[in-house]
XYZ file of C-alpha atoms in Angstrom:
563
model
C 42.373 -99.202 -75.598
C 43.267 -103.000 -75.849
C 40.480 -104.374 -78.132
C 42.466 -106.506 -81.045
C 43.191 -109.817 -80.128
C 46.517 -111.673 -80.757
C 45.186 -114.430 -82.346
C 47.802 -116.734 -82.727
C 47.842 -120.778 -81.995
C 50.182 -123.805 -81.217
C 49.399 -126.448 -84.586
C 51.136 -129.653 -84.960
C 53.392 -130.153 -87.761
C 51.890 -133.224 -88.806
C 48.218 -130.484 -88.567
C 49.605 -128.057 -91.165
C 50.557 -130.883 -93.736
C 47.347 -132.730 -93.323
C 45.795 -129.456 -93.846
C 47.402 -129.163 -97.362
C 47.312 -132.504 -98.686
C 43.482 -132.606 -97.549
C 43.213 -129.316 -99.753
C 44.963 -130.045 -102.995
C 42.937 -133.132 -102.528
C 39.459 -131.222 -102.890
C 40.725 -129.370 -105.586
C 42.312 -132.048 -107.574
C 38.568 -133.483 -107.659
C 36.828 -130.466 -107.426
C 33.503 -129.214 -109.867
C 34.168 -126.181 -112.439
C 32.392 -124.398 -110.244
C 34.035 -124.471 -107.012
C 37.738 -124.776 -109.044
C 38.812 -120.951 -107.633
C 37.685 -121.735 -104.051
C 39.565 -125.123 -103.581
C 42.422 -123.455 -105.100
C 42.272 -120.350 -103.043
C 41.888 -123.067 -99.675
C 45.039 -125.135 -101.126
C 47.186 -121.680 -101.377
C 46.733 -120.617 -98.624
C 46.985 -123.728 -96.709
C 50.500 -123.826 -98.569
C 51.552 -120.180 -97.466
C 50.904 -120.480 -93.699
C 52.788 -124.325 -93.856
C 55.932 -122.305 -95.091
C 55.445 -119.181 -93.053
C 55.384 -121.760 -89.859
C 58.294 -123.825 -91.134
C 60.549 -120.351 -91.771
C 59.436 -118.668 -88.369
C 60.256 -122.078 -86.465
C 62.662 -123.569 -88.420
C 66.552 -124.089 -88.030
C 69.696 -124.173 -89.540
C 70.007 -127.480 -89.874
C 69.765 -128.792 -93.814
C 66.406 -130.931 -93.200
C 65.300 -127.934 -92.284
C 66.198 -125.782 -94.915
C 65.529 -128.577 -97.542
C 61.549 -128.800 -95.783
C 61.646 -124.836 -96.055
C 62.418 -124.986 -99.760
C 60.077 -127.351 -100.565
C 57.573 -125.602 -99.200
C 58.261 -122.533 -100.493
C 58.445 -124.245 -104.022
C 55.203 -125.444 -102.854
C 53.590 -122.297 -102.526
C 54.906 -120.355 -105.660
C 53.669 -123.774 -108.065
C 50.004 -123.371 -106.525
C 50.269 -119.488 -107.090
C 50.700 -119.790 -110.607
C 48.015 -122.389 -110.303
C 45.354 -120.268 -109.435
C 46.230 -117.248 -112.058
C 46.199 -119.886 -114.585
C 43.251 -122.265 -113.192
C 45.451 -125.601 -114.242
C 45.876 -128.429 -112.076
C 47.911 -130.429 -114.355
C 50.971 -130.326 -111.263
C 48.718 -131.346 -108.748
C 49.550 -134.774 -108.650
C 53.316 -133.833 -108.293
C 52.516 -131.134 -105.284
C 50.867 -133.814 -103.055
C 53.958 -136.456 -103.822
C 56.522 -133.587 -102.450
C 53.849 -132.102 -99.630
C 53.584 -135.717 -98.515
C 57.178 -136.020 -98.130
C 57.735 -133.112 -95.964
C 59.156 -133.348 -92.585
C 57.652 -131.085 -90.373
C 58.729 -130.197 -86.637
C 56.608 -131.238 -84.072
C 54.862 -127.814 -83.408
C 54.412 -124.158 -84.914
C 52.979 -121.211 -83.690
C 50.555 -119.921 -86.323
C 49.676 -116.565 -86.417
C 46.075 -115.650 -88.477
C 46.544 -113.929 -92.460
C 43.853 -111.491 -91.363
C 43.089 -110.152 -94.466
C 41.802 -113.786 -96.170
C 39.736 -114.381 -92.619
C 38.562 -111.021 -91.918
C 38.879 -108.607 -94.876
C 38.269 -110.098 -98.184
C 42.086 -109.345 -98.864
C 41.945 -111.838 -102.650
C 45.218 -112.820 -103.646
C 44.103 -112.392 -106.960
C 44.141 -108.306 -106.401
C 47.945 -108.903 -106.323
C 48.387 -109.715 -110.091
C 45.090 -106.852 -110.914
C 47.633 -104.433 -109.611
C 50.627 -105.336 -111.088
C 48.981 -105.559 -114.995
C 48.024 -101.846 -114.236
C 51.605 -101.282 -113.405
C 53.663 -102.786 -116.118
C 56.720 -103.601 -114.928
C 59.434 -103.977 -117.375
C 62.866 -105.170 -115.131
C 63.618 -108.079 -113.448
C 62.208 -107.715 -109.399
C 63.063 -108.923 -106.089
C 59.907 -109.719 -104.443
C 60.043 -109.630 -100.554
C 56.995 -111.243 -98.506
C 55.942 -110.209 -94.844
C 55.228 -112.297 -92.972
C 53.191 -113.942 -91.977
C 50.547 -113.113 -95.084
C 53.079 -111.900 -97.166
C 54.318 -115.201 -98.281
C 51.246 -115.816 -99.789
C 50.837 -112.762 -101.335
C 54.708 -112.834 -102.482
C 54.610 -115.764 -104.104
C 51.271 -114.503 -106.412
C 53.012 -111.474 -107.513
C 56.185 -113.641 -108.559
C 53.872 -115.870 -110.556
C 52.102 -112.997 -112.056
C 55.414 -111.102 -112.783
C 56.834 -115.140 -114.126
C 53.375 -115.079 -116.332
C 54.254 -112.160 -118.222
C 57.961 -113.513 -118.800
C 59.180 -110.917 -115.998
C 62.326 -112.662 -114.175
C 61.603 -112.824 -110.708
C 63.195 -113.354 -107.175
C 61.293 -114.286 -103.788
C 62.226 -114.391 -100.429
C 59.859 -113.644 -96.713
C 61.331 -111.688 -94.226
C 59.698 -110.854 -90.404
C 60.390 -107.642 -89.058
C 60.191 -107.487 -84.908
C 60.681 -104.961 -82.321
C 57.471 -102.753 -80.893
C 54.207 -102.330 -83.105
C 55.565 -98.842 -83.778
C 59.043 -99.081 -84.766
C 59.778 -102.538 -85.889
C 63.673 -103.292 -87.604
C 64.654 -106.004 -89.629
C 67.465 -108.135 -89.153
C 70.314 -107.955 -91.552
C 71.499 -111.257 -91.545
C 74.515 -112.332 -94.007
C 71.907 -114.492 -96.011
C 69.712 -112.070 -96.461
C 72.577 -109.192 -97.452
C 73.654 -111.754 -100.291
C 70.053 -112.179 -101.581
C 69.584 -108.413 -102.050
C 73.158 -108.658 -103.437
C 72.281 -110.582 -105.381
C 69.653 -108.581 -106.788
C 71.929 -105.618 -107.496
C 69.961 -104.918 -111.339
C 66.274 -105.388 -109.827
C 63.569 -103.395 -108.776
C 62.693 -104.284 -104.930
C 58.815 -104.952 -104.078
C 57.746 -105.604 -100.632
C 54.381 -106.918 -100.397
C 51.896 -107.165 -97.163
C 48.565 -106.517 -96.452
C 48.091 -103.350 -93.927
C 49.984 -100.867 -93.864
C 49.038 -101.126 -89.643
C 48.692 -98.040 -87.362
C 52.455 -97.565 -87.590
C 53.632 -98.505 -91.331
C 56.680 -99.919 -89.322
C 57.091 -102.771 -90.913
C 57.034 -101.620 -94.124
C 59.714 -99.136 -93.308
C 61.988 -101.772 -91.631
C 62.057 -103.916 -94.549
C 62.459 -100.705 -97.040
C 64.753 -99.145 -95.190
C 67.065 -102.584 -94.725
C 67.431 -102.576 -97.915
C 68.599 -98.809 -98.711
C 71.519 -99.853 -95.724
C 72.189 -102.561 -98.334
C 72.995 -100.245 -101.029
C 69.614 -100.490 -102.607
C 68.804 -96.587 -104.194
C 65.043 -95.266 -102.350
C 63.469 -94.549 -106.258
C 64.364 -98.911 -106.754
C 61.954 -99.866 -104.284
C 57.894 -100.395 -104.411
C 55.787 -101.420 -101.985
C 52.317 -103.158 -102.221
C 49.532 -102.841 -99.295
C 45.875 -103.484 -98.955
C 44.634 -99.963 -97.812
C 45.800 -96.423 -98.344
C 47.111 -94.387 -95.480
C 48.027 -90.639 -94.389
C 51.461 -90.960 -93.948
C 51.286 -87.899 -91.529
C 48.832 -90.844 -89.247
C 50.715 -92.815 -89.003
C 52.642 -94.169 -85.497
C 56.000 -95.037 -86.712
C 58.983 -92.087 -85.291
C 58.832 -89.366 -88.559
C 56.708 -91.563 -90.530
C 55.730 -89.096 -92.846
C 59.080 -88.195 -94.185
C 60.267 -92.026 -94.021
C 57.380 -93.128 -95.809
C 57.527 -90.914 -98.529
C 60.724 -92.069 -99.719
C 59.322 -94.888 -101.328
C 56.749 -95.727 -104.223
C 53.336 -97.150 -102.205
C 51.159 -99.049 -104.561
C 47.425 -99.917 -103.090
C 45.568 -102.833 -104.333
C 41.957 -102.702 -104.998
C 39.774 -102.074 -102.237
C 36.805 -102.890 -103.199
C 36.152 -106.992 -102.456
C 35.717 -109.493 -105.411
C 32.215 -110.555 -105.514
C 30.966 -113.918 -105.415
C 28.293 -115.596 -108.198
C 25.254 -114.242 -107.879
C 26.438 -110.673 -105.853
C 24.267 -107.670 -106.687
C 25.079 -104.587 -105.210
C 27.330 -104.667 -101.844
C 25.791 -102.792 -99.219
C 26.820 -98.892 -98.495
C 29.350 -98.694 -95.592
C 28.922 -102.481 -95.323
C 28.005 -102.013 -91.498
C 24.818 -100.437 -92.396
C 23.185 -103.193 -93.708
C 20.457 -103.894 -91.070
C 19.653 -100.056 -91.337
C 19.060 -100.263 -94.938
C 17.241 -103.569 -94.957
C 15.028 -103.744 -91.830
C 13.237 -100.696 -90.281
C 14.687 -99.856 -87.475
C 13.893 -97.266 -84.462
C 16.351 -94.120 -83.825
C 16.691 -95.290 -80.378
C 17.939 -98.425 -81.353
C 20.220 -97.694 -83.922
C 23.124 -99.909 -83.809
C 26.364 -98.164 -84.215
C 28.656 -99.523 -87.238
C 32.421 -99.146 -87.099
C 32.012 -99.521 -90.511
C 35.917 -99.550 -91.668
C 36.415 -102.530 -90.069
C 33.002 -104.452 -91.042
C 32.709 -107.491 -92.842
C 31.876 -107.178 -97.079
C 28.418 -107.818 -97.879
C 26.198 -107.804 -101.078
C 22.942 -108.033 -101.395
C 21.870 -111.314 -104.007
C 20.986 -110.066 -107.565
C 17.459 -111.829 -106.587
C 17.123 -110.121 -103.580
C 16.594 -113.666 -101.707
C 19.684 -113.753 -100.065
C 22.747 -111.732 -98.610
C 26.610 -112.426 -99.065
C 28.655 -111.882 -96.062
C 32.671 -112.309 -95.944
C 33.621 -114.753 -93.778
C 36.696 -115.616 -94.866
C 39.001 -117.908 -97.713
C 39.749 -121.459 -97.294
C 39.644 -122.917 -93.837
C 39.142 -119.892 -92.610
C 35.592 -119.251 -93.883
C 35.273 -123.103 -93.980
C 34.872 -123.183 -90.235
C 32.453 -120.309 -89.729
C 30.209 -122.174 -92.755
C 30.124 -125.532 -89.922
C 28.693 -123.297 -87.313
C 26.240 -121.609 -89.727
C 24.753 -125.157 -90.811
C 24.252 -126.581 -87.432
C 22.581 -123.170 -86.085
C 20.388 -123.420 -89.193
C 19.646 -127.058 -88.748
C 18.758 -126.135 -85.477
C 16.478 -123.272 -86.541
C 18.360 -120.370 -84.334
C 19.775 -118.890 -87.581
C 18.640 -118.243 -91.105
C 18.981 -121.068 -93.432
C 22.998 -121.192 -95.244
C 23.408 -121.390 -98.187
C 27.154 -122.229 -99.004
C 30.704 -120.693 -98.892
C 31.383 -118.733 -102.290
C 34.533 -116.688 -103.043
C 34.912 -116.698 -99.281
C 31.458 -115.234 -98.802
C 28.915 -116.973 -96.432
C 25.273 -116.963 -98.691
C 21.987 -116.854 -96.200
C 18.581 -116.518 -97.069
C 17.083 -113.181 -96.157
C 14.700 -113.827 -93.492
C 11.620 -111.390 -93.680
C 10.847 -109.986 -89.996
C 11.899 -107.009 -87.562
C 14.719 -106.570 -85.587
C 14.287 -106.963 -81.820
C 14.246 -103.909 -79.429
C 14.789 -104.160 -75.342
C 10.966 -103.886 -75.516
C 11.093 -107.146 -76.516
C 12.408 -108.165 -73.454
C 9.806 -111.121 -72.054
C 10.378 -114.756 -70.138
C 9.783 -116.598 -73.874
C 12.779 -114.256 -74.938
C 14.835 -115.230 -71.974
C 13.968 -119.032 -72.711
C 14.821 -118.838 -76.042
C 18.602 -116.810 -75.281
C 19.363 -120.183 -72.635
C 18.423 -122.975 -75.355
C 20.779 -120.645 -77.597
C 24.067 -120.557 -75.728
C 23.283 -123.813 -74.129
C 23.725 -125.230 -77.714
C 26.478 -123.033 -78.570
C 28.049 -124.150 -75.133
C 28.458 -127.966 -76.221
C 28.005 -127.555 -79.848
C 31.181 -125.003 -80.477
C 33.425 -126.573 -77.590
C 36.531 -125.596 -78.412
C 40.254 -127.097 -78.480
C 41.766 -123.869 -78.000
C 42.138 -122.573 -74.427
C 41.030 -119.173 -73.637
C 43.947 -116.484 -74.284
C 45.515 -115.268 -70.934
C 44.811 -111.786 -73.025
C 41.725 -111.735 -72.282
C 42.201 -110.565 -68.358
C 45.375 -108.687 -69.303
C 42.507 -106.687 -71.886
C 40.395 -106.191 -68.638
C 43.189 -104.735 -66.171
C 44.403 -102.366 -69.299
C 41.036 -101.181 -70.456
C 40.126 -100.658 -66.840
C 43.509 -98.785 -65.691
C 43.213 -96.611 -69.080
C 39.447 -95.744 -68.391
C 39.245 -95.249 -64.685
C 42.684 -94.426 -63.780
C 42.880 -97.559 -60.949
C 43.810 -101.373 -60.592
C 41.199 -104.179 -60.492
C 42.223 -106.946 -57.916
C 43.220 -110.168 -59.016
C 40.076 -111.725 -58.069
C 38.292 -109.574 -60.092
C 39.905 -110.140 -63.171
C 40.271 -113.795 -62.775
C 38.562 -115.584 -65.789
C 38.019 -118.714 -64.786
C 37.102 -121.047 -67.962
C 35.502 -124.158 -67.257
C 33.665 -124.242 -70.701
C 35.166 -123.113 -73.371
C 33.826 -122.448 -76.803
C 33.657 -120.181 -79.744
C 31.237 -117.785 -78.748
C 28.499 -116.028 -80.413
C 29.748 -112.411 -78.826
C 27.256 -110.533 -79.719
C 24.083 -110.844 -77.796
C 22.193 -107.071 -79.123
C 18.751 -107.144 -79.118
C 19.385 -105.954 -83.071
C 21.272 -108.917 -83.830
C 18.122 -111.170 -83.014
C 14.961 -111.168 -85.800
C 11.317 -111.548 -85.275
C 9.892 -113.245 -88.541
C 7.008 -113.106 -90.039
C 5.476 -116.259 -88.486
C 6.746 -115.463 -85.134
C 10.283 -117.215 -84.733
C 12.823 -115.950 -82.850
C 16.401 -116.505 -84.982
C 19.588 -115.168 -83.837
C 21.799 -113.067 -86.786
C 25.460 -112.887 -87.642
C 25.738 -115.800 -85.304
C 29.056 -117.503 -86.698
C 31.675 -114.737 -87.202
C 32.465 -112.179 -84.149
C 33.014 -114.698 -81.440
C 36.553 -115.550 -83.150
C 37.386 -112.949 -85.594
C 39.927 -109.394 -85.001
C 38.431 -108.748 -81.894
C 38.126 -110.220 -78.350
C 37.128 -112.463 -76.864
C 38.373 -115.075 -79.246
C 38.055 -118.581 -77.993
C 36.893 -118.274 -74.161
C 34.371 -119.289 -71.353
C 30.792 -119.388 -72.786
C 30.346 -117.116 -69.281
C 31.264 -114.397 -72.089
C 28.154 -114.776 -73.907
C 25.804 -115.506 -70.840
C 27.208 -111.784 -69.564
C 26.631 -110.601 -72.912
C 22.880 -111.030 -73.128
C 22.668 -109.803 -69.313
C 24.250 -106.358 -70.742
C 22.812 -106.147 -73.501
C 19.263 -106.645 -72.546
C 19.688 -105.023 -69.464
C 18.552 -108.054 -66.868
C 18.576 -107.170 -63.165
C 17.565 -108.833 -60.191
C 14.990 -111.708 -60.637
C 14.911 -110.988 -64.134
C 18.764 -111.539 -64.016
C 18.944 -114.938 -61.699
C 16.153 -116.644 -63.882
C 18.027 -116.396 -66.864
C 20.713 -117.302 -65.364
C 19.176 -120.374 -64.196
C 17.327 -121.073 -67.266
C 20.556 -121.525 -68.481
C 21.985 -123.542 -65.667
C 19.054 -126.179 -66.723
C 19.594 -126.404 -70.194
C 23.270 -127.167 -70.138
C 24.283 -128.258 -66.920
C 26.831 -125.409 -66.656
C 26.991 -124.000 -63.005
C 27.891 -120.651 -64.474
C 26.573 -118.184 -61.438
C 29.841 -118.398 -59.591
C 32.359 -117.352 -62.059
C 29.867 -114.962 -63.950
C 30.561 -111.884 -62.555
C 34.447 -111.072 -63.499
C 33.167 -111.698 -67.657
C 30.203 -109.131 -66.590
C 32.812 -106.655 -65.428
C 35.095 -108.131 -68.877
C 32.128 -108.050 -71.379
C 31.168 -104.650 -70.718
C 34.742 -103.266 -70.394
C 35.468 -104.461 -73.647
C 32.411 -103.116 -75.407
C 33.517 -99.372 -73.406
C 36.883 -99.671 -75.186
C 35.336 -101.294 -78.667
C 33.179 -98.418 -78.882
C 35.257 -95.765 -77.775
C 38.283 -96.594 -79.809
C 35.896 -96.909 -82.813
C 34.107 -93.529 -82.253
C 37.810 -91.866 -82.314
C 38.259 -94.125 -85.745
C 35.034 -93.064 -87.255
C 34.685 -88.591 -86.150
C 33.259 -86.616 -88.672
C 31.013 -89.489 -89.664
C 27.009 -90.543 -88.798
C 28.420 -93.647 -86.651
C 30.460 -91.460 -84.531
C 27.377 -90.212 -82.460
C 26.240 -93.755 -82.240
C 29.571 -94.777 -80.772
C 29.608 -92.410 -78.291
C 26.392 -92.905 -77.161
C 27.535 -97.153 -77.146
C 31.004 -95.626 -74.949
C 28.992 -93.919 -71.990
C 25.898 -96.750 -71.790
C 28.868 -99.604 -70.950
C 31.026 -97.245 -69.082
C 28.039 -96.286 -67.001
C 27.589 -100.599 -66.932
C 30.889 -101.279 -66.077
C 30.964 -99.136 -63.327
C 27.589 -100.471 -61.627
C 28.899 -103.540 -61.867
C 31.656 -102.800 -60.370
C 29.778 -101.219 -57.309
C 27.340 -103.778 -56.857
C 30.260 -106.295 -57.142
C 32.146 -104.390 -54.117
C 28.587 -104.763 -52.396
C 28.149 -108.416 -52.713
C 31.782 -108.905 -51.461
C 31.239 -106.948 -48.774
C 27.961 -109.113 -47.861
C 29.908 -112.529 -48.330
C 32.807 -111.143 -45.486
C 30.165 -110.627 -43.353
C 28.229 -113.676 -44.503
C 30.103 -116.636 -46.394
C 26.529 -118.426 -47.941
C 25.255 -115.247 -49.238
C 24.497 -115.893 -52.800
C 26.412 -114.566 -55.803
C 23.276 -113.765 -57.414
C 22.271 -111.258 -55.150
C 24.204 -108.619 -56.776
């Protein structure tokens, strides 16, 4: 099933520089208290500048010299944030503000500082448990692994350890990516000759693949198999994994994990079991209604050590920063609980006494309420970046792989008229009943542009969303629909029903591929049950889609909303 998004954009040069000198800026003036976040923002601001500049660089010497500078860049703020000194600030934004970028990059997303509390700082934690003795080669992957490769050389540099660094990209299929063996890159391991080799990235992936490309380069450079380490964020079955005889390739090599568990912000108390759970623990919540947790791939979370307030990852630097701008306006706008600040990459929101909604809930104040809410989002969270061609390319696959047969063209065109970051998750257990009556929407800023579809995309997405979700037909259906319609000015009705057919596609291969992810465990029941509800959806849809066509052949005004 096709569920992961690509995630990658087109920035501006000029963008990615900005980005950095704004950064050191903040942290150059920055409070005690907020010293590790703006250095955190500033590093990793400075990693994906030189990841961009190596992936789209040249040969040309500017363009080396820019490389080099930004690499230098990047390894100065590392040591920077072990040792929490800012004395070479000044210096950094004279040589940032002197780099030439090109005119564009294509920027892929370091998943594990927006999606899964991946702290650099874990990097040098892990290597003072190791003690390393000899010099090291230290080889990045990118596109995180710059960032994370130029921490472990300043931790190794800290503790007087000579070090080497250089970022490599792997490419070929998901499962059994290669790495070029260019001459430069032969010398550099050359080079290297009385070093131990440690390759650094978060994952390893489904496949381990690039891991094994980059180790396995290096053995066809002479490089002896006990020589070389490598450091990832989770730990893995080698039998599991995708790559051709992964387990016997893998095994070759000395795997290092780094801590799993996620640093906790100021104030943390205990994180919440299985993260994913954390509505189930807090609020009461009916059998029937359980919501199903694929909880390996849920956000952090800790509960306050007042019990006012939860912590929720939502990413480092600009990353969280822009989830935090969506979280104050919903608040100020009283369709979300009150925010309370970014810390250690962790959102902070007060903990809202109430219930969680049930389809029982269902009523024409509801419905009012769900149009004011992605009317807002609609305008509010309009976004620069176009909707991903992906996302019909997800609908043809997930459809073909479930069903066995092609969709039209027609019915898998998107159209996107409005784009915006969506909310994406319209469950009647992700809105709250307080005490006093209000209706506020939860978990409103993350999922709409996080690992998942639909990324960026037609706020259609979220309009389809609540009619799954809550299970409109008919008249209950079309006055939603136009409630809507009058709050935003958005003639949605006539490119709603492909991202009906899209929405509840998705969720069928979401929930499906999590239920496989999660067997043997409580959520896998809940899964399942998710999987056949949306298939059963998708393929009424469907139906009553081929209906309504039918009707407009025979009669051209029918209306759309008949179906």
């Amino acid at each position: 099933m096709y569920v992961f998004r690509d995630g990658k954009r087109t920035v501006s040069g000029a963008e990615l520089v900005s980005s950095l000198l704004s950064a050191l800026g903040r942290w150059l003036i920055a409070p005690e208290q907020e010293k590790e976040d703006r250095a955190l923002e500033a590093l990793i601001a400075a990693g994906e500048l030189e990841c961009a500049m190596l992936d789209g660089g040249s040969n040309r010497l500017s363009s080396l010299h820019a490389c080099n500078v930004a690499s230098e860049i990047t390894e100065v703020l590392a040591r920077a944030l072990l040792t929490e000194q800012r004395d070479l600030l000044s210096s950094i934004i004279q040589k940032a503000e002197h780099i030439a970028p090109a005119a564009t990059y294509e920027v892929a997303v370091q998943e594990g500082f927006a999606y899964y509390a991946l702290h650099p700082r874990k990097i040098a934690m892990l290597l003072d448990e190791l003690e390393v003795q000899r010099p090291m080669a230290v080889i990045g992957i990118r596109s995180i692994g710059v960032t994370l490769s130029a921490v472990a050389c300043a931790s190794l540099r800290l503790r007087g350890i000579l070090c080497r660094r250089i970022t490599v990209r792997p490419t070929g299929h998901p499962y059994d990516r290669s790495l070029e063996i260019t001459p430069e890159l032969r010398e550099w391991i050359e080079g290297s000759r009385d070093a131990g080799f440690l390759i650094v990235d978060e994952g390893p992936g489904i496949s381990g693949s690039s891991f094994l490309a980059v180790a396995e380069a290096l053995v066809k450079c002479g490089v002896r198999e006990q020589r070389i380490h490598m450091i990832g964020s989770r730990a893995v079955e080698p039998a599991a994994l995708r790559a051709p005889n992964a387990a016997e390739r893998w095994t070759r090599y000395h795997f290092h994990v780094l801590q799993n568990a996620p640093l906790p912000p100021a104030g943390a108390g205990e994180g919440f079991k299985g993260n994913g759970r954390l509505w189930r623990e807090y609020f009461p919540c009916e059998e029937s209604s359980m919501p199903a947790s694929w909880t390996l791939l849920e956000r952090a979370k800790f509960l306050s050590d007042d019990g006012l307030s939860i912590f929720k990852f939502e990413g480092f630097g600009h990353y969280g920063e822009a989830i935090g701008a969506r979280a104050k306006l919903l608040a100020s706008s009283f369709f979300s609980p009150p925010y309370l600040g970014n810390h250690r990459g962790f959102g902070q929101y007060e903990l809202v006494p109430g219930r969680l909604l049930t389809l029982r809930d269902r009523s024409p104040e509801l419905l009012e309420r769900m149009a004011d809410y992605v009317a807002l989002r609609s305008n509010a969270f309009a976004s620069k970046i176009p909707q991903t061609p992906e996302l019909e390319r997800m609908l043809r696959w997930n459809w073909q792989v479930e069903f066995g047969e092609e969709l039209s063209i027609k019915e898998t065109q998107l159209r996107a008229e409005r784009v915006a970051v969506c909310d994406a998750r319209m469950m009647p257990h992700d809105w709250l009943c307080t005490t006093g009556g209000t209706l506020l929407k939860l978990d409103a800023g993350i999922h709409g542009d996080d690992h998942f579809f639909p990324g960026p995309c037609d706020v259609a997405w979220d309009v389809a969303g609540a009619i799954v979700e809550w299970e409109m037909r008919g008249e209950e259906r079309d006055r939603f629909i136009r409630e809507y319609e009058a709050r935003s000015g958005d003639a949605i009705a006539k490119r709603l029903a492909p991202y009906l057919l899209a929405y509840s596609t998705f969720r069928l291969g979401w929930s499906k591929m999590a239920a496989l992810a999660m067997q043997g465990q409580p959520d896998e029941a809940l899964l399942e049950r998710d999987y056949q509800r949306y298939r059963a959806v998708a393929l009424r849809l469907r139906h009553q889609q081929n209906i309504e066509r039918g009707r407009r052949s025979a009669d051209p005004d029918s209306s759309l909303r008949s179906a």
